[in-house]
Amino acid sequence: AQTVTQSQPEMSVQEAETVTLSCTYDTSESDYYLFWYKQPPSRQMILVIRQEAYKQQNATENRFSVNFQKAAKSFSLKISDSQLGDAAMYFCAYRSVQGAQKLVFGQGTRLTINP
Amino acid sequence: GAGVSQSPSNKVTEKGKDVELRCDPISGHTALYWYRQSLGQGLEFLIYFQGNSAPDKSGLPSDRFSAERTGGSVSTLTIQRTQQEDSAVYLCASSPSGRGGYTFGSGTRLTVV
């Protein structure tokens, strides 16, 4: 079974600075999807960024980018120019391409933005 | 609707009572998922519906938990004889197909007292 590990329960960063959230995963599959979700106090999970494992190029979405290291099974999220609205829980998640379509989540990282 | 709608938003129930949680997916989304998020934890998969296929119930923690999806749209998650450890946020998500991106609802916070 696949597992996802987020080793940083909490992180903080100064507004306008850059922060990197870590995620590692374990799988025997060669093709899969990886995601970062943001969960503000409203509880709704919001998709931040998505990466297909067969793509070597790292995904980017405006201020958000990933460092995908397939051999190391690492998938970190970099947030540039941090804003107060970025404060939330961030979850890394894995999904198989074949078979079960469920998302496997890490335990989450609480990100605090200091003004 | 424009998003995934869950009701109620919050539910407090007495231990031993049955509860029903409702999820209205985005119109046309064939895939529907239920997850449970215990306090300070990540999301735990419960059950997955895809079109007319048999649901994947592999994540249901006990036989007190059941779910159905009527007419390929609205889904109800039922917890019988609730226990205090059932207290959690229950999140629903839908997808255009099993392979598309998910859209989550805002969840139901269940508190068993």
XYZ file of N, CA and C in Angstrom:
684
model
N 0.844 -1.192 0.000
C 0.000 0.000 0.000
C 0.883 1.247 0.000
N 0.354 2.282 -0.617
C 1.109 3.528 -0.674
C 0.988 4.289 0.642
N 2.047 4.989 0.983
C 2.034 5.858 2.161
C 2.611 7.206 1.798
N 2.154 8.232 2.512
C 2.635 9.596 2.314
C 3.047 10.152 3.672
N 4.218 10.765 3.728
C 4.746 11.269 4.996
C 5.091 12.748 4.880
N 4.557 13.522 5.799
C 4.926 14.935 5.923
C 5.590 15.086 7.292
N 6.856 15.379 7.287
C 7.642 15.340 8.519
C 7.609 16.638 9.315
N 6.963 17.656 8.774
C 6.917 18.969 9.450
C 5.487 19.243 9.916
N 5.165 19.009 11.174
C 3.801 19.274 11.643
C 3.441 20.765 11.549
N 4.449 21.632 11.765
C 4.205 23.069 11.728
C 5.380 23.774 11.068
N 5.047 24.833 10.333
C 6.070 25.694 9.734
C 5.580 27.133 9.853
N 6.541 28.057 9.927
C 6.165 29.464 9.907
C 7.133 30.213 8.999
N 6.640 31.315 8.457
C 7.452 32.115 7.538
C 7.020 33.567 7.640
N 7.948 34.464 7.402
C 7.624 35.880 7.359
C 6.918 36.194 6.048
N 5.975 37.087 6.147
C 5.270 37.553 4.945
C 6.300 38.016 3.909
N 6.032 37.630 2.644
C 6.868 37.968 1.479
C 8.098 37.058 1.327
N 8.367 36.216 2.325
C 9.490 35.288 2.212
C 9.040 33.999 1.509
N 10.007 33.101 1.330
C 9.754 31.816 0.671
C 9.826 30.696 1.685
N 8.940 29.731 1.544
C 8.922 28.583 2.452
C 8.755 27.303 1.631
N 9.368 26.230 2.108
C 9.276 24.936 1.437
C 8.708 23.889 2.391
N 7.662 23.217 1.960
C 7.042 22.154 2.739
C 7.458 20.804 2.152
N 7.818 19.868 3.026
C 8.358 18.585 2.580
C 7.300 17.497 2.524
N 7.507 16.566 1.609
C 6.622 15.412 1.477
C 7.419 14.273 0.860
N 7.339 13.113 1.458
C 7.893 11.906 0.843
C 6.801 10.860 0.764
N 6.971 9.926 -0.148
C 5.941 8.911 -0.334
C 6.594 7.584 -0.655
N 5.835 6.546 -0.507
C 6.340 5.207 -0.787
C 5.365 4.503 -1.724
N 5.870 3.991 -2.833
C 5.043 3.278 -3.787
C 5.915 2.367 -4.636
N 5.313 1.333 -5.182
C 6.005 0.468 -6.125
C 5.522 0.743 -7.546
N 4.602 1.672 -7.684
C 4.059 1.997 -9.000
C 4.991 2.966 -9.727
N 4.921 2.934 -11.054
C 5.773 3.815 -11.847
C 5.030 5.050 -12.340
N 3.701 4.946 -12.381
C 2.905 6.076 -12.840
C 1.836 6.388 -11.804
N 1.712 7.661 -11.483
C 0.784 8.075 -10.420
C 0.667 9.587 -10.460
N -0.216 10.117 -9.622
C -0.374 11.562 -9.484
C 0.009 11.973 -8.066
N 0.531 13.166 -7.948
C 0.814 13.754 -6.640
C 0.142 15.118 -6.570
N -0.323 15.468 -5.383
C -1.077 16.706 -5.197
C -0.640 17.409 -3.915
N -0.795 18.710 -3.915
C -0.790 19.498 -2.687
C -2.154 20.162 -2.557
N -2.769 19.960 -1.374
C -4.046 20.585 -1.051
C -3.853 21.543 0.113
N -4.638 22.615 0.090
C -4.655 23.604 1.161
C -6.003 23.499 1.859
N -5.980 23.517 3.198
C -7.218 23.477 3.968
C -7.255 24.654 4.934
N -7.960 25.712 4.585
C -8.131 26.846 5.506
C -9.142 26.473 6.590
N -9.388 27.375 7.543
C -10.356 27.090 8.611
C -11.758 26.752 8.103
N -12.083 27.125 6.891
C -13.397 26.779 6.329
C -13.551 25.276 6.101
N -12.483 24.530 6.221
C -12.433 23.060 6.122
C -12.377 22.536 4.693
N -12.747 23.370 3.723
C -12.769 22.856 2.357
C -11.357 22.642 1.845
N -11.111 21.487 1.258
C -9.808 21.172 0.673
C -9.723 21.821 -0.702
N -8.677 22.631 -0.897
C -8.504 23.363 -2.143
C -7.241 22.856 -2.830
N -7.379 22.451 -4.088
C -6.220 21.966 -4.832
C -5.261 23.118 -5.119
N -4.001 22.938 -4.725
C -2.979 23.954 -4.962
C -2.215 23.649 -6.239
N -1.775 22.394 -6.361
C -0.938 22.031 -7.500
C -0.963 20.518 -7.683
N -0.757 20.090 -8.915
C -0.821 18.668 -9.268
C 0.368 18.313 -10.162
N 0.896 17.090 -9.964
C 2.045 16.623 -10.740
C 1.782 15.209 -11.227
N 1.959 14.987 -12.527
C 1.913 13.622 -13.047
C 3.307 13.032 -12.988
N 3.415 11.819 -12.508
C 4.733 11.226 -12.274
C 5.526 11.020 -13.553
N 4.842 10.865 -14.692
C 5.565 10.611 -15.935
C 6.173 11.898 -16.508
N 5.787 13.031 -15.977
C 6.320 14.310 -16.442
C 7.547 14.681 -15.614
N 8.651 14.931 -16.281
C 9.865 15.296 -15.569
C 9.844 16.755 -15.124
N 9.115 17.572 -15.867
C 9.091 18.991 -15.545
C 8.272 19.231 -14.292
N 8.809 20.043 -13.388
C 8.109 20.374 -12.156
C 6.928 21.295 -12.436
N 5.784 20.989 -11.799
C 4.596 21.813 -11.981
C 4.753 23.156 -11.258
N 4.155 24.191 -11.827
C 4.130 25.511 -11.188
C 2.734 26.108 -11.367
N 2.324 26.851 -10.366
C 1.058 27.590 -10.413
C 1.298 28.921 -9.706
N 1.621 29.942 -10.482
C 1.863 31.268 -9.935
C 2.962 31.210 -8.875
N 2.650 31.510 -7.616
C 3.670 31.550 -6.566
C 4.014 30.169 -6.009
N 3.306 29.154 -6.476
C 3.484 27.799 -5.963
C 4.226 26.942 -6.984
N 5.221 26.223 -6.528
C 5.947 25.316 -7.411
C 6.352 24.088 -6.602
N 6.647 23.006 -7.322
C 7.059 21.782 -6.644
C 8.453 21.392 -7.093
N 9.107 20.621 -6.224
C 10.362 19.969 -6.568
C 10.092 18.468 -6.509
N 9.874 17.874 -7.668
C 9.516 16.473 -7.760
C 10.771 15.657 -8.056
N 11.152 14.816 -7.121
C 12.324 13.956 -7.263
C 11.819 12.505 -7.248
N 11.572 11.946 -8.449
C 10.917 10.641 -8.529
C 11.759 9.534 -7.909
N 13.042 9.532 -8.185
C 13.900 8.468 -7.651
C 13.943 8.508 -6.132
N 13.940 9.693 -5.583
C 13.973 9.858 -4.125
C 12.590 9.787 -3.515
N 11.555 9.738 -4.352
C 10.151 9.733 -3.894
C 9.902 10.913 -2.973
N 10.260 12.070 -3.483
C 10.117 13.306 -2.736
C 9.313 14.300 -3.566
N 8.470 15.077 -2.894
C 7.556 15.998 -3.596
C 7.338 17.215 -2.694
N 8.238 18.178 -2.741
C 8.140 19.332 -1.849
C 7.419 20.479 -2.547
N 6.799 21.315 -1.742
C 6.053 22.483 -2.229
C 6.772 23.746 -1.808
N 7.061 24.626 -2.770
C 7.665 25.912 -2.474
C 6.639 27.005 -2.694
N 6.487 27.840 -1.671
C 5.591 28.990 -1.763
C 6.464 30.230 -1.742
N 6.426 30.990 -2.810
C 7.220 32.219 -2.919
C 6.371 33.419 -2.555
N 7.036 34.479 -2.064
C 6.329 35.720 -1.726
C 5.094 35.413 -0.873
N 5.312 34.753 0.249
C 4.211 34.289 1.112
C 3.269 35.432 1.481
N 1.982 35.105 1.463
C 0.961 36.092 1.796
C 0.146 35.593 2.996
N -0.487 36.538 3.696
C -1.253 36.159 4.880
C -2.330 35.125 4.550
N -2.879 35.214 3.344
C -3.918 34.277 2.922
C -3.410 32.866 2.674
N -2.091 32.691 2.695
C -1.537 31.341 2.506
C -1.581 30.528 3.794
N -1.870 31.174 4.908
C -1.922 30.455 6.181
C -3.020 29.399 6.142
N -2.658 28.158 6.429
C -3.607 27.033 6.337
C -2.879 25.746 6.678
N -3.633 24.648 6.691
C -3.037 23.311 6.703
C -2.767 22.922 5.257
N -1.614 22.327 5.031
C -1.265 21.861 3.688
C -1.078 20.349 3.734
N -1.740 19.684 2.795
C -1.672 18.222 2.728
C -1.086 17.787 1.392
N -0.163 16.861 1.472
C 0.377 16.181 0.300
C -0.460 14.926 0.076
N -0.721 14.572 -1.169
C -1.558 13.403 -1.443
C -1.080 12.672 -2.687
N -1.338 11.370 -2.694
C -0.934 10.453 -3.773
C -2.170 9.784 -4.323
N -2.170 9.579 -5.644
C -3.252 8.799 -6.238
C -2.704 7.931 -7.352
N -3.117 6.683 -7.380
C -2.713 5.774 -8.436
C -3.379 6.169 -9.749
N -2.743 5.806 -10.843
C -3.354 5.983 -12.153
C -4.303 4.832 -12.440
N -3.883 3.633 -12.093
C -4.691 2.441 -12.310
C -5.302 2.007 -10.995
N -6.334 1.189 -11.093
C -6.905 0.587 -9.896
C -7.610 1.608 -9.015
N -7.370 1.535 -7.718
C -8.068 2.373 -6.740
C -7.859 3.854 -7.049
N -8.944 4.599 -7.004
C -8.877 6.015 -7.340
C -8.831 6.908 -6.112
N -8.678 6.325 -4.949
C -8.694 7.138 -3.748
C -7.397 7.905 -3.600
N -7.486 9.037 -2.906
C -6.313 9.813 -2.530
C -5.766 9.286 -1.210
N -4.454 9.175 -1.125
C -3.777 8.831 0.122
C -3.087 10.101 0.613
N -3.445 10.533 1.819
C -2.968 11.818 2.326
C -1.863 11.651 3.361
N -1.000 12.665 3.431
C -0.085 12.788 4.550
C -0.808 13.402 5.735
N -0.077 13.581 6.837
C -0.689 14.080 8.072
C -0.862 15.583 8.089
N -0.267 16.263 7.161
C -0.462 17.699 7.055
C 0.627 18.530 7.733
N 0.787 19.754 7.237
C 1.691 20.745 7.814
C 0.914 22.024 8.023
N 0.934 22.524 9.251
C 0.245 23.793 9.531
C 1.209 24.930 9.230
N 0.833 25.794 8.294
C 1.679 26.916 7.899
C 1.143 28.203 8.493
N 2.011 28.904 9.197
C 1.681 30.204 9.777
C 2.482 31.267 9.042
N 1.816 32.371 8.718
C 2.483 33.493 8.055
C 2.585 34.634 9.060
N 3.783 35.083 9.330
C 4.013 36.167 10.301
C 4.085 37.512 9.574
N 3.257 38.469 9.974
C 3.246 39.772 9.278
C 4.480 40.589 9.592
N -25.424 22.177 -8.609
C -24.908 23.402 -8.038
C -23.492 23.656 -8.463
N -22.950 24.783 -8.008
C -21.630 25.188 -8.405
C -20.549 24.395 -7.702
N -20.851 23.877 -6.510
C -19.844 23.163 -5.761
C -20.449 21.935 -5.116
N -19.621 21.248 -4.308
C -20.098 20.097 -3.551
C -20.719 20.607 -2.256
N -21.944 20.209 -2.017
C -22.668 20.694 -0.844
C -22.841 19.571 0.161
N -22.523 19.855 1.430
C -22.677 18.867 2.491
C -23.577 19.420 3.586
N -24.407 18.535 4.110
C -25.274 18.950 5.215
C -25.443 17.800 6.197
N -25.628 18.117 7.504
C -25.491 19.460 8.058
C -24.028 19.884 8.130
N -23.789 21.142 8.411
C -22.433 21.628 8.563
C -21.820 21.112 9.864
N -22.649 21.096 10.894
C -22.235 20.586 12.198
C -23.346 19.717 12.760
N -22.943 18.660 13.464
C -23.923 17.764 14.061
C -23.389 17.280 15.409
N -24.200 17.486 16.456
C -23.878 16.952 17.770
C -24.895 15.863 18.077
N -24.430 14.711 18.454
C -25.329 13.596 18.723
C -24.898 12.866 19.987
N -25.832 12.170 20.561
C -25.527 11.400 21.763
C -24.977 10.028 21.368
N -24.066 9.557 22.171
C -23.519 8.220 21.964
C -24.653 7.205 21.850
N -24.532 6.346 20.834
C -25.526 5.305 20.631
C -26.602 5.647 19.610
N -26.703 6.924 19.256
C -27.691 7.343 18.263
C -27.152 7.116 16.854
N -28.058 7.025 15.886
C -27.680 6.939 14.479
C -27.660 8.342 13.866
N -26.733 8.558 12.908
C -26.683 9.842 12.207
C -26.584 9.610 10.709
N -27.106 10.573 9.946
C -27.003 10.554 8.499
C -26.367 11.848 8.024
N -25.358 11.719 7.193
C -24.670 12.861 6.629
C -24.914 12.856 5.123
N -25.175 14.045 4.588
C -25.587 14.117 3.185
C -24.531 14.835 2.345
N -24.394 14.361 1.100
C -23.481 14.997 0.153
C -24.182 15.166 -1.185
N -24.178 16.414 -1.684
C -24.695 16.727 -3.007
C -23.515 17.029 -3.910
N -23.163 16.142 -4.825
C -21.976 16.393 -5.661
C -22.276 17.409 -6.755
N -21.243 17.794 -7.466
C -21.416 18.667 -8.623
C -22.186 17.891 -9.700
N -23.153 18.555 -10.299
C -23.979 17.909 -11.319
C -23.113 17.351 -12.449
N -23.360 16.078 -12.779
C -22.607 15.454 -13.860
C -21.364 14.715 -13.417
N -20.932 14.934 -12.175
C -19.768 14.201 -11.665
C -20.175 12.766 -11.356
N -19.471 11.818 -11.974
C -19.844 10.418 -11.803
C -19.157 9.782 -10.589
N -18.064 10.349 -10.152
C -17.326 9.767 -9.023
C -17.592 10.564 -7.746
N -17.778 9.849 -6.645
C -18.040 10.492 -5.355
C -17.273 9.739 -4.279
N -16.651 10.513 -3.378
C -15.793 9.938 -2.345
C -16.212 10.471 -0.984
N -16.039 9.659 0.042
C -16.174 10.095 1.435
C -14.834 9.873 2.138
N -14.425 10.899 2.903
C -13.216 10.826 3.718
C -13.557 11.254 5.140
N -12.746 10.798 6.093
C -12.900 11.202 7.485
C -11.601 11.870 7.937
N -11.754 12.981 8.638
C -10.590 13.703 9.152
C -10.754 13.864 10.657
N -10.003 13.065 11.399
C -10.024 13.185 12.853
C -9.172 14.372 13.269
N -9.381 14.850 14.486
C -8.730 16.078 14.963
C -7.225 16.013 14.762
N -6.697 16.999 14.036
C -5.262 17.098 13.844
C -4.665 16.035 12.939
N -5.496 15.302 12.243
C -5.017 14.210 11.395
C -5.247 14.499 9.916
N -4.647 13.681 9.093
C -4.905 13.741 7.658
C -6.238 13.096 7.341
N -6.519 13.004 6.069
C -7.791 12.455 5.631
C -7.692 10.950 5.425
N -8.704 10.246 5.903
C -8.769 8.793 5.817
C -9.884 8.422 4.850
N -9.566 7.664 3.814
C -10.552 7.241 2.825
C -11.591 6.321 3.457
N -12.850 6.551 3.114
C -13.933 5.693 3.603
C -14.548 4.863 2.495
N -15.075 5.538 1.445
C -15.813 4.823 0.413
C -15.800 5.634 -0.878
N -15.926 4.927 -2.016
C -15.840 5.541 -3.336
C -16.930 4.965 -4.217
N -17.693 5.851 -4.863
C -18.709 5.460 -5.830
C -18.257 5.941 -7.211
N -18.406 5.089 -8.215
C -18.102 5.479 -9.590
C -19.223 4.955 -10.481
N -20.048 5.878 -10.968
C -21.133 5.526 -11.860
C -22.004 4.428 -11.288
N -22.264 3.410 -12.104
C -23.107 2.288 -11.693
C -22.306 1.109 -11.156
N -20.997 1.292 -11.018
C -20.161 0.198 -10.520
C -20.391 -0.020 -9.035
N -20.056 -1.217 -8.577
C -20.137 -1.493 -7.143
C -19.180 -0.569 -6.400
N -19.604 0.028 -5.281
C -18.737 0.951 -4.563
C -17.534 0.246 -3.946
N -16.456 1.003 -3.806
C -15.269 0.534 -3.097
C -15.445 0.890 -1.621
N -15.772 -0.090 -0.798
C -16.061 0.144 0.619
C -14.864 -0.180 1.507
N -13.694 -0.312 0.913
C -12.553 -0.852 1.648
C -12.109 0.007 2.829
N -12.507 1.274 2.864
C -12.078 2.144 3.939
C -13.051 2.260 5.107
N -14.205 1.692 4.987
C -15.181 1.801 6.083
C -14.622 1.106 7.322
N -14.575 1.804 8.475
C -13.881 1.258 9.651
C -14.616 0.152 10.379
N -15.929 0.079 10.239
C -16.689 -0.974 10.906
C -18.027 -1.125 10.215
N -18.766 -2.170 10.607
C -20.077 -2.392 9.977
C -21.128 -1.406 10.485
N -20.730 -0.512 11.374
C -21.672 0.546 11.785
C -21.760 1.642 10.728
N -20.796 1.633 9.820
C -20.744 2.652 8.775
C -21.291 2.073 7.470
N -22.129 2.854 6.801
C -22.628 2.456 5.491
C -22.888 3.718 4.678
N -22.941 3.561 3.377
C -23.209 4.700 2.509
C -23.954 4.221 1.291
N -24.767 5.106 0.764
C -25.447 4.814 -0.477
C -25.453 6.063 -1.344
N -25.646 5.815 -2.619
C -25.723 6.919 -3.570
C -26.927 6.649 -4.453
N -27.902 7.518 -4.387
C -29.164 7.319 -5.094
C -29.141 8.053 -6.426
N -29.554 7.322 -7.464
C -29.682 7.939 -8.781
C -28.383 8.505 -9.316
N -27.261 7.996 -8.822
C -25.977 8.484 -9.294
C -25.676 9.907 -8.882
N -26.409 10.432 -7.893
C -26.181 11.813 -7.503
C -25.940 11.911 -5.997
N -26.968 12.243 -5.239
C -26.831 12.481 -3.803
C -26.360 11.215 -3.088
N -25.481 11.425 -2.110
C -25.007 10.304 -1.298
C -25.289 10.574 0.176
N -25.567 9.509 0.900
C -25.787 9.587 2.345
C -24.838 8.624 3.043
N -24.109 9.141 4.015
C -23.252 8.316 4.868
C -23.977 8.147 6.195
N -24.206 6.901 6.583
C -24.922 6.609 7.818
C -23.986 5.954 8.820
N -24.016 6.472 10.045
C -23.254 5.865 11.129
C -24.258 5.410 12.183
N -24.283 4.130 12.446
C -25.208 3.579 13.433
C -24.518 3.466 14.789
N -25.317 3.622 15.835
C -24.822 3.430 17.216
C -23.503 4.186 17.406
N -23.554 5.496 17.202
C -22.333 6.306 17.211
C -21.540 6.144 18.499
N -20.223 6.203 18.348
C -19.280 6.140 19.465
C -18.480 7.443 19.491
N -17.853 7.721 20.610
C -17.088 8.962 20.734
C -15.946 9.021 19.726
N -15.366 7.880 19.387
C -14.265 7.885 18.418
C -14.730 8.195 16.994
N -16.047 8.258 16.787
C -16.560 8.643 15.476
C -16.523 10.161 15.282
N -16.250 10.897 16.346
C -16.173 12.359 16.250
C -15.060 12.749 15.291
N -15.417 13.518 14.280
C -14.468 13.880 13.224
C -15.178 14.805 12.250
N -14.411 15.296 11.278
C -15.001 15.988 10.130
C -15.119 14.977 8.994
N -16.294 14.891 8.418
C -16.541 13.973 7.309
C -16.638 14.798 6.028
N -15.702 14.536 5.120
C -15.592 15.307 3.881
C -16.038 14.477 2.693
N -16.747 15.103 1.806
C -17.190 14.475 0.572
C -16.495 15.188 -0.596
N -16.210 14.451 -1.643
C -15.613 15.035 -2.843
C -16.232 14.387 -4.068
N -16.269 15.113 -5.169
C -16.743 14.518 -6.415
C -15.772 14.842 -7.541
N -15.886 14.066 -8.609
C -14.970 14.180 -9.740
C -15.723 13.844 -11.014
N -15.358 14.469 -12.151
C -16.058 14.165 -13.406
C -15.962 12.691 -13.788
N -14.857 12.075 -13.390
C -14.689 10.642 -13.576
C -13.735 10.203 -12.501
N -13.439 8.918 -12.457
C -12.521 8.478 -11.424
C -11.135 9.047 -11.586
N -10.842 9.618 -12.743
C -9.477 10.059 -13.009
C -9.319 11.567 -12.994
N -10.441 12.274 -12.856
C -10.351 13.718 -12.885
C -9.955 14.298 -11.558
N -9.828 15.604 -11.526
C -9.520 16.284 -10.283
C -10.726 16.264 -9.363
N -10.461 16.251 -8.081
C -11.513 16.248 -7.073
C -11.965 17.672 -6.759
N -13.244 17.834 -6.394
C -13.725 19.048 -5.736
C -14.317 18.608 -4.409
N -13.828 19.203 -3.335
C -14.286 18.840 -1.990
C -15.399 19.761 -1.522
N -16.258 19.234 -0.658
C -17.194 20.035 0.088
C -16.538 20.578 1.347
N -17.303 21.312 2.124
C -16.772 21.909 3.357
C -16.912 20.992 4.565
N -17.498 19.834 4.361
C -17.512 18.832 5.415
C -18.633 18.994 6.431
N -18.846 17.911 7.161
C -19.744 17.910 8.323
C -18.893 17.594 9.544
N -18.934 18.493 10.543
C -18.235 18.199 11.791
C -19.178 17.449 12.713
N -18.858 16.197 12.998
C -19.677 15.351 13.864
C -19.040 15.275 15.242
N -19.838 15.589 16.255
C -19.386 15.471 17.636
C -20.307 14.512 18.371
N -19.742 13.467 18.924
C -20.516 12.465 19.670
C -20.247 12.677 21.156
N -21.319 12.963 21.903
C -21.148 13.275 23.335
C -21.768 12.171 24.211
